[in-house]
Amino acid sequence: MLDTNSASVAALRADIVRHLTFTMGKDAAHASAYDWRMALSFALRDRIVEPWFAATRRTWETGAKRVYYLSMEFLVGRMLEDAAINLGLRDAASEALAGLGVDFSELVGEEPDAALGNGGLGRLAACYMESMATLGCPGYGYGIRYEHGLFRQSIEGGEQREQAETWLTQRHPWEFERPESAYLVGFRGEVTRLAGRAVWTPSETVRAEAHDTPVIGWGGRWANTLRLWSAKPTTLFDLARFNHGDYAAAAEPETLARTLSRVLYPDDTTFQGKELRLKQEYFLVSSALQDILRRHLAGGFALVDLPAHAAIQMNDTHPALAGPELIRLLVDVHGMEFAAAIEIAVACLGYTNHTLLPEALERWATYLMGSVLPRHMQIIEEIDAWHATRHPTRPHYVGIVKHHEVRMGDLAFVTSHRVNGVSKLHTELVKTSLFPELDALHPGRVVNVTNGVTPRRWLRMANPALSGLITRSIGPGWEADLDRLAALQPFVEDAGFRADFAAAKRANKSALAAWIGATQGLTVNPDAIFDVQVKRVHEYKRQLLNILQCIAHWQRLRDAPGSAVPRLRIFGGKAAPGYHAAKEIIRLINDVALVINADPKTRDALQIVYPENYNVSMAERLVPAADLSEQISTAGKEASGTGNMKFALNGALTIGTLDGANVEIRDEVGTENFFLFGLTATEVAERRRDPEHARRAILASQPLQDVLQMIAEGRFSPGEPGRYHGLVHNIWNSDYFLVASDFAAYDAAQAQVEAAFAEPDRWWRMAALNTARMGYFSSDRAIRDYMTGIWGTVSAL
Ligand code: 26Q
């Protein structure tokens, strides 16, 4: 690693001033924080360009196989500090700026998040890009350069409101515009036959223009490209119409095209067949595949050799048109036979599944697919027929096209040589419940790659206090070899080390307490248990279970004040704008917080906060300061979770169900260092068969009955006592996500948490063992698994 030496500080300072002057056109005397941030970003970007060129050159020279990661979402967050840290220039940058009278942390805190994703799936793509660069795996991320990322959330009167997000109103210093790298993408129109070949004549066409952001790996040894496409009109501005005074019509083609890359769809987990979404998906896939083939041919290779040079990974089914599009390009444009083309597609493609929820699976009506992408609809039918012919034992009810719908999961499965789940449990469920027939026809195709997170952003950058302690204890280098955290285990027996570990957490908690004070106007006790549940709001994630248990806990506190360890319960997360039940849960949490926080009897022992607009940068504040990580989904519903990994890595203990990667986290950190509760996935399925499951569970728990009664009576909505009648009625009468059935076990597990926290020696031993044993969940390990098990690529370093 580079160190803070005076030469690199001086050189960096000179470059910052040069960029301030010649790129920003500002005099230091009149420069704003924005100008300084841009100048620093450009100075750092300069230092990424050389390793980036070197990496690209090396990949060309060696003819190395490249990975193409296709994703509708890249939830990158802020880039400045991450780039500085990976370049080994974090401290140098800080010192260079200090000499100019500018505060590094202040600049860093003003960078807007690149929020081009909804949640876990998009953030995973960003962690994987960083790990590919760290490992020297030649790779490209392909996505869409949305003008508006995920909406901004405000909480008004307890309710979520959405505002458009505007990250691009400022200059985005990390990207390079490539107007010369552009492709045409067509929609609609007709398919005709000419000399036995299909000819698709689209009636709408847009231009996809590339914007490249280099992604630098740890140590600055390798950089890859994140290539995001922006839609532009193909027809020039209609001056004749404009001159006739028809201003709106003159701008029409422009409006049409720009709509394509205008906004990220904010829905996770409920599929709605929106035409614009289908067009966005095809826009990404078509521009990416044209680019991949162009690069392959430029290398002088034959198309039949594509699988030796390109691994194409589909991040969920959102880019599942990659199969049909690759086949179309090979057959219609390059004259290949269909049978050869599909073999090539299957050999190149891999599909990662991220959900089992039936309502989330993409299924496009054939009439929509047939009208927006008529040629692709034909190819999809051909793929289906090809698959049926090759597998005569395929049951009649299996197929890509069924009941006038194209099932994107089946399409992705059939066109990929590997299909992977994202945790061991999830992968088993992918085999047994999602694709049992296809799994039987293709044994060995479904494999597991448990998710991982990048330790550079999620430990080194977000938690300098703990990172410093780790480096002092076991030496440097763990950032790129996270298994080395295991060397912390012997230290756990050392009271001095435990005190240092606790002190690091305490420092992070008091920084968070200060932020909560400043932003929420709430004074909180940094010695309370910081109990955090942050993630998208969804019924299956059961924020409702958490808030119901808060109420029960509050009631007990009122009966016996001063009996409990103080707690701060922190919630954060957005609901999809059209998801009524999720929005109601947000409102309930905020209504309950208002009442409980105002209770003088319990104020010292229990507080609840819901900071608005949870995003990557907020996660970077919360994760290092958490004592307790809430991972309480209905078993069998959370594919993996990745927040669970970030918290445990930072020394929070988990209270959780046997779901997703929780199962593997618990195995790794030790069952005694994890607060397990609740039904298993198998038990959930059984319990649902009892139509009375909720009623039975409620009648068996007096605290739960009391809590539901209070909500139903309007204790938390005095101005509108009936506000939660529907919600309470639903728990009694349906409770699909088994909140009632798991309530008592959760309540008991929370009591165990409290008992453990009251014994600091025990608690900090458990917390430190969590950090020491989380090495497996590095995204470097996950990417190595993809490289050997799916992509067949090797490091170029
Ligand atoms: C689909 C169609 C139309 C519009 C939007 C969407 C859409 C967008 C985003 C559907 C799903 C998503 C996001 C899913 C997601 O984030 N899943 C999470 O993926 C993580 C990474 O594997 C897992 O850890 C989580 O368990 C899983 O919920």
Tab-separated table of C-alpha atoms in Angstrom, residues 301-541:
chain	number	residue	atom	x	y	z
A	301	PHE	CA	-11.789	-14.157	-32.949
A	302	ALA	CA	-14.487	-16.230	-34.619
A	303	LEU	CA	-18.022	-16.020	-33.266
A	304	VAL	CA	-18.079	-19.749	-32.482
A	305	ASP	CA	-15.275	-19.058	-29.998
A	306	LEU	CA	-17.306	-16.532	-28.012
A	307	PRO	CA	-17.708	-18.851	-24.966
A	308	ALA	CA	-13.922	-19.036	-24.581
A	309	HIS	CA	-13.751	-15.243	-24.358
A	310	ALA	CA	-16.946	-14.053	-22.729
A	311	ALA	CA	-18.892	-15.059	-19.626
A	312	ILE	CA	-22.192	-13.188	-19.426
A	313	GLN	CA	-23.897	-13.105	-16.037
A	314	MET	CA	-27.562	-12.131	-15.702
A	315	ASN	CA	-28.361	-10.456	-12.376
A	316	ASP	CA	-31.813	-11.973	-11.891
A	317	THR	CA	-34.184	-12.282	-14.857
A	318	HIS	CA	-34.203	-8.548	-15.580
A	319	PRO	CA	-31.611	-9.022	-18.363
A	320	ALA	CA	-32.973	-12.441	-19.413
A	321	LEU	CA	-33.534	-11.211	-22.972
A	322	ALA	CA	-29.771	-11.680	-23.317
A	323	GLY	CA	-30.329	-15.241	-24.587
A	324	PRO	CA	-32.826	-14.326	-27.327
A	325	GLU	CA	-30.858	-11.193	-28.263
A	326	LEU	CA	-27.554	-13.054	-28.587
A	327	ILE	CA	-29.264	-15.675	-30.723
A	328	ARG	CA	-30.875	-12.958	-32.846
A	329	LEU	CA	-27.542	-11.244	-33.463
A	330	LEU	CA	-25.807	-14.539	-34.304
A	331	VAL	CA	-28.579	-15.802	-36.582
A	332	ASP	CA	-30.112	-12.703	-38.197
A	333	VAL	CA	-27.049	-10.468	-38.369
A	334	HIS	CA	-24.184	-12.970	-38.639
A	335	GLY	CA	-25.964	-15.752	-40.524
A	336	MET	CA	-25.420	-18.578	-38.049
A	337	GLU	CA	-27.766	-21.575	-37.701
A	338	PHE	CA	-30.172	-21.431	-34.757
A	339	ALA	CA	-28.870	-24.725	-33.304
A	340	ALA	CA	-25.295	-23.440	-33.203
A	341	ALA	CA	-26.361	-20.059	-31.882
A	342	ILE	CA	-28.244	-21.425	-28.902
A	343	GLU	CA	-25.318	-23.668	-27.947
A	344	ILE	CA	-23.108	-20.575	-27.873
A	345	ALA	CA	-25.631	-18.623	-25.843
A	346	VAL	CA	-25.956	-21.367	-23.241
A	347	ALA	CA	-22.181	-21.730	-22.985
A	348	CYS	CA	-21.761	-17.973	-22.346
A	349	LEU	CA	-24.701	-17.248	-20.071
A	350	GLY	CA	-25.233	-17.655	-16.348
A	351	TYR	CA	-28.326	-16.710	-14.342
A	352	THR	CA	-28.429	-15.627	-10.693
A	353	ASN	CA	-31.800	-15.981	-8.999
A	354	HIS	CA	-32.550	-13.604	-6.115
A	355	THR	CA	-36.107	-14.411	-5.173
A	356	LEU	CA	-38.575	-17.216	-4.580
A	357	LEU	CA	-41.585	-14.967	-4.041
A	358	PRO	CA	-44.103	-15.982	-6.711
A	359	GLU	CA	-45.438	-12.429	-7.012
A	360	ALA	CA	-41.947	-11.161	-7.866
A	361	LEU	CA	-41.257	-13.447	-10.836
A	362	GLU	CA	-41.188	-11.704	-14.176
A	363	ARG	CA	-43.840	-12.934	-16.581
A	364	TRP	CA	-44.513	-10.898	-19.688
A	365	ALA	CA	-47.776	-11.220	-21.598
A	366	THR	CA	-47.040	-12.688	-25.030
A	367	TYR	CA	-49.077	-9.955	-26.690
A	368	LEU	CA	-46.816	-7.316	-25.135
A	369	MET	CA	-43.592	-9.190	-25.909
A	370	GLY	CA	-44.886	-9.891	-29.422
A	371	SER	CA	-45.670	-6.274	-30.150
A	372	VAL	CA	-42.647	-4.603	-28.495
A	373	LEU	CA	-40.127	-7.260	-29.573
A	374	PRO	CA	-41.737	-9.292	-32.377
A	375	ARG	CA	-38.546	-11.045	-33.467
A	376	HIS	CA	-37.614	-11.960	-29.919
A	377	MET	CA	-41.046	-13.460	-29.361
A	378	GLN	CA	-40.394	-15.790	-32.321
A	379	ILE	CA	-36.959	-16.710	-30.991
A	380	ILE	CA	-38.366	-17.398	-27.519
A	381	GLU	CA	-40.905	-19.814	-29.060
A	382	GLU	CA	-38.058	-21.441	-30.967
A	383	ILE	CA	-35.973	-21.830	-27.803
A	384	ASP	CA	-38.963	-23.409	-26.070
A	385	ALA	CA	-39.532	-25.837	-28.941
A	386	TRP	CA	-35.820	-26.668	-29.109
A	387	HIS	CA	-35.798	-27.408	-25.394
A	388	ALA	CA	-38.920	-29.583	-25.597
A	389	THR	CA	-37.452	-31.579	-28.483
A	390	ARG	CA	-34.154	-32.112	-26.727
A	391	HIS	CA	-35.940	-33.236	-23.572
A	392	PRO	CA	-38.821	-35.471	-24.627
A	393	THR	CA	-39.484	-36.337	-20.978
A	394	ARG	CA	-40.248	-32.684	-20.192
A	395	PRO	CA	-43.684	-32.609	-18.548
A	396	HIS	CA	-46.382	-30.928	-20.627
A	397	TYR	CA	-46.994	-28.269	-17.970
A	398	VAL	CA	-43.374	-27.084	-18.173
A	399	GLY	CA	-42.423	-24.436	-20.696
A	400	ILE	CA	-41.103	-20.955	-21.220
A	401	VAL	CA	-44.368	-19.801	-22.785
A	402	LYS	CA	-47.456	-20.849	-20.821
A	403	HIS	CA	-50.925	-19.349	-20.521
A	404	HIS	CA	-50.031	-16.527	-22.916
A	405	GLU	CA	-47.090	-15.463	-20.792
A	406	VAL	CA	-43.323	-15.602	-21.214
A	407	ARG	CA	-41.830	-16.835	-17.942
A	408	MET	CA	-38.497	-15.119	-17.657
A	409	GLY	CA	-37.142	-17.464	-14.984
A	410	ASP	CA	-37.644	-20.490	-17.212
A	411	LEU	CA	-36.177	-18.592	-20.166
A	412	ALA	CA	-33.077	-17.647	-18.146
A	413	PHE	CA	-32.720	-21.197	-16.835
A	414	VAL	CA	-32.960	-22.825	-20.245
A	415	THR	CA	-30.517	-20.395	-21.891
A	416	SER	CA	-27.828	-20.657	-19.159
A	417	HIS	CA	-25.188	-23.267	-18.416
A	418	ARG	CA	-25.319	-22.384	-14.722
A	419	VAL	CA	-28.132	-21.114	-12.520
A	420	ASN	CA	-27.243	-20.032	-9.025
A	421	GLY	CA	-28.985	-19.221	-5.790
A	422	VAL	CA	-27.445	-16.744	-3.352
A	423	SER	CA	-27.261	-18.794	-0.124
A	424	LYS	CA	-27.222	-22.535	0.615
A	425	LEU	CA	-30.811	-22.598	1.822
A	426	HIS	CA	-32.027	-20.467	-1.068
A	427	THR	CA	-30.258	-22.649	-3.627
A	428	GLU	CA	-31.941	-25.751	-2.210
A	429	LEU	CA	-35.289	-23.993	-2.505
A	430	VAL	CA	-34.499	-22.910	-6.072
A	431	LYS	CA	-34.044	-26.591	-6.884
A	432	THR	CA	-36.949	-28.014	-4.950
A	433	SER	CA	-39.643	-25.372	-5.146
A	434	LEU	CA	-38.907	-22.981	-8.016
A	435	PHE	CA	-37.497	-25.153	-10.823
A	436	PRO	CA	-37.929	-28.805	-9.767
A	437	GLU	CA	-38.626	-30.064	-13.303
A	438	LEU	CA	-35.846	-28.091	-14.989
A	439	ASP	CA	-33.445	-29.116	-12.234
A	440	ALA	CA	-34.285	-32.773	-12.913
A	441	LEU	CA	-33.713	-32.311	-16.657
A	442	HIS	CA	-30.405	-30.488	-16.039
A	443	PRO	CA	-28.691	-32.060	-13.046
A	444	GLY	CA	-25.682	-30.024	-11.934
A	445	ARG	CA	-26.841	-26.825	-13.596
A	446	VAL	CA	-28.103	-25.254	-10.364
A	447	VAL	CA	-25.244	-24.326	-8.043
A	448	ASN	CA	-24.863	-22.175	-4.955
A	449	VAL	CA	-22.825	-19.024	-4.592
A	450	THR	CA	-23.451	-17.510	-1.197
A	451	ASN	CA	-23.422	-13.716	-1.389
A	452	GLY	CA	-20.605	-11.619	-0.009
A	453	VAL	CA	-19.874	-7.962	0.736
A	454	THR	CA	-16.767	-5.913	0.125
A	455	PRO	CA	-14.701	-5.463	3.292
A	456	ARG	CA	-13.103	-2.335	1.856
A	457	ARG	CA	-16.274	-0.274	1.924
A	458	TRP	CA	-18.088	-2.084	4.726
A	459	LEU	CA	-15.291	-2.385	7.260
A	460	ARG	CA	-12.194	-0.439	6.313
A	461	MET	CA	-13.992	2.681	5.079
A	462	ALA	CA	-17.166	2.654	7.176
A	463	ASN	CA	-15.485	1.675	10.426
A	464	PRO	CA	-12.019	3.211	10.789
A	465	ALA	CA	-12.090	2.685	14.564
A	466	LEU	CA	-12.493	-1.079	14.347
A	467	SER	CA	-10.244	-1.314	11.269
A	468	GLY	CA	-7.465	0.398	13.169
A	469	LEU	CA	-7.832	-2.021	16.062
A	470	ILE	CA	-7.768	-4.995	13.704
A	471	THR	CA	-4.625	-3.789	11.950
A	472	ARG	CA	-2.898	-3.070	15.264
A	473	SER	CA	-3.796	-6.558	16.440
A	474	ILE	CA	-3.132	-8.804	13.438
A	475	GLY	CA	-1.197	-6.547	11.073
A	476	PRO	CA	-2.157	-5.103	7.694
A	477	GLY	CA	-3.533	-6.886	4.650
A	478	TRP	CA	-6.749	-8.411	6.025
A	479	GLU	CA	-8.750	-6.133	3.709
A	480	ALA	CA	-7.850	-8.301	0.720
A	481	ASP	CA	-7.728	-11.596	2.608
A	482	LEU	CA	-10.627	-11.510	4.989
A	483	ASP	CA	-10.084	-15.052	6.279
A	484	ARG	CA	-7.172	-13.543	8.161
A	485	LEU	CA	-9.684	-12.022	10.588
A	486	ALA	CA	-9.635	-15.479	12.177
A	487	ALA	CA	-6.300	-14.439	13.671
A	488	LEU	CA	-8.334	-12.177	15.978
A	489	GLN	CA	-9.784	-15.168	17.804
A	490	PRO	CA	-7.022	-15.555	20.411
A	491	PHE	CA	-7.318	-11.836	21.225
A	492	VAL	CA	-10.910	-12.335	22.264
A	493	GLU	CA	-9.692	-13.854	25.544
A	494	ASP	CA	-7.661	-10.714	26.242
A	495	ALA	CA	-9.567	-8.257	28.437
A	496	GLY	CA	-7.547	-5.349	27.031
A	497	PHE	CA	-8.528	-6.251	23.485
A	498	ARG	CA	-12.173	-6.587	24.466
A	499	ALA	CA	-12.043	-3.168	26.066
A	500	ASP	CA	-10.570	-1.730	22.859
A	501	PHE	CA	-13.224	-3.484	20.792
A	502	ALA	CA	-15.960	-2.083	23.036
A	503	ALA	CA	-14.360	1.367	22.880
A	504	ALA	CA	-14.396	1.326	19.068
A	505	LYS	CA	-18.090	0.445	19.106
A	506	ARG	CA	-18.733	3.096	21.745
A	507	ALA	CA	-17.051	5.745	19.592
A	508	ASN	CA	-19.178	4.762	16.594
A	509	LYS	CA	-22.321	4.811	18.732
A	510	SER	CA	-21.611	8.241	20.076
A	511	ALA	CA	-20.990	9.558	16.551
A	512	LEU	CA	-24.335	8.081	15.521
A	513	ALA	CA	-26.005	9.518	18.631
A	514	ALA	CA	-24.710	12.960	17.636
A	515	TRP	CA	-26.086	12.517	14.118
A	516	ILE	CA	-29.480	11.389	15.469
A	517	GLY	CA	-29.505	14.398	17.757
A	518	ALA	CA	-28.747	16.751	14.894
A	519	THR	CA	-31.089	15.238	12.321
A	520	GLN	CA	-33.952	13.745	14.354
A	521	GLY	CA	-33.929	16.172	17.260
A	522	LEU	CA	-33.783	13.210	19.627
A	523	THR	CA	-31.288	12.928	22.457
A	524	VAL	CA	-30.245	9.311	22.753
A	525	ASN	CA	-28.124	7.434	25.239
A	526	PRO	CA	-24.983	6.028	23.596
A	527	ASP	CA	-24.833	3.307	26.236
A	528	ALA	CA	-28.185	1.868	25.224
A	529	ILE	CA	-28.354	-1.266	23.063
A	530	PHE	CA	-28.393	0.045	19.496
A	531	ASP	CA	-30.874	-2.319	17.897
A	532	VAL	CA	-31.119	-1.816	14.126
A	533	GLN	CA	-33.432	-3.023	11.386
A	534	VAL	CA	-32.645	-1.351	8.068
A	535	LYS	CA	-33.687	-2.760	4.698
A	536	ARG	CA	-36.534	-2.372	2.211
A	537	VAL	CA	-39.877	-2.465	3.976
A	538	HIS	CA	-41.705	-5.615	3.022
A	539	GLU	CA	-44.191	-7.831	4.840
A	540	TYR	CA	-41.886	-10.850	4.638
A	541	LYS	CA	-39.035	-8.939	6.317
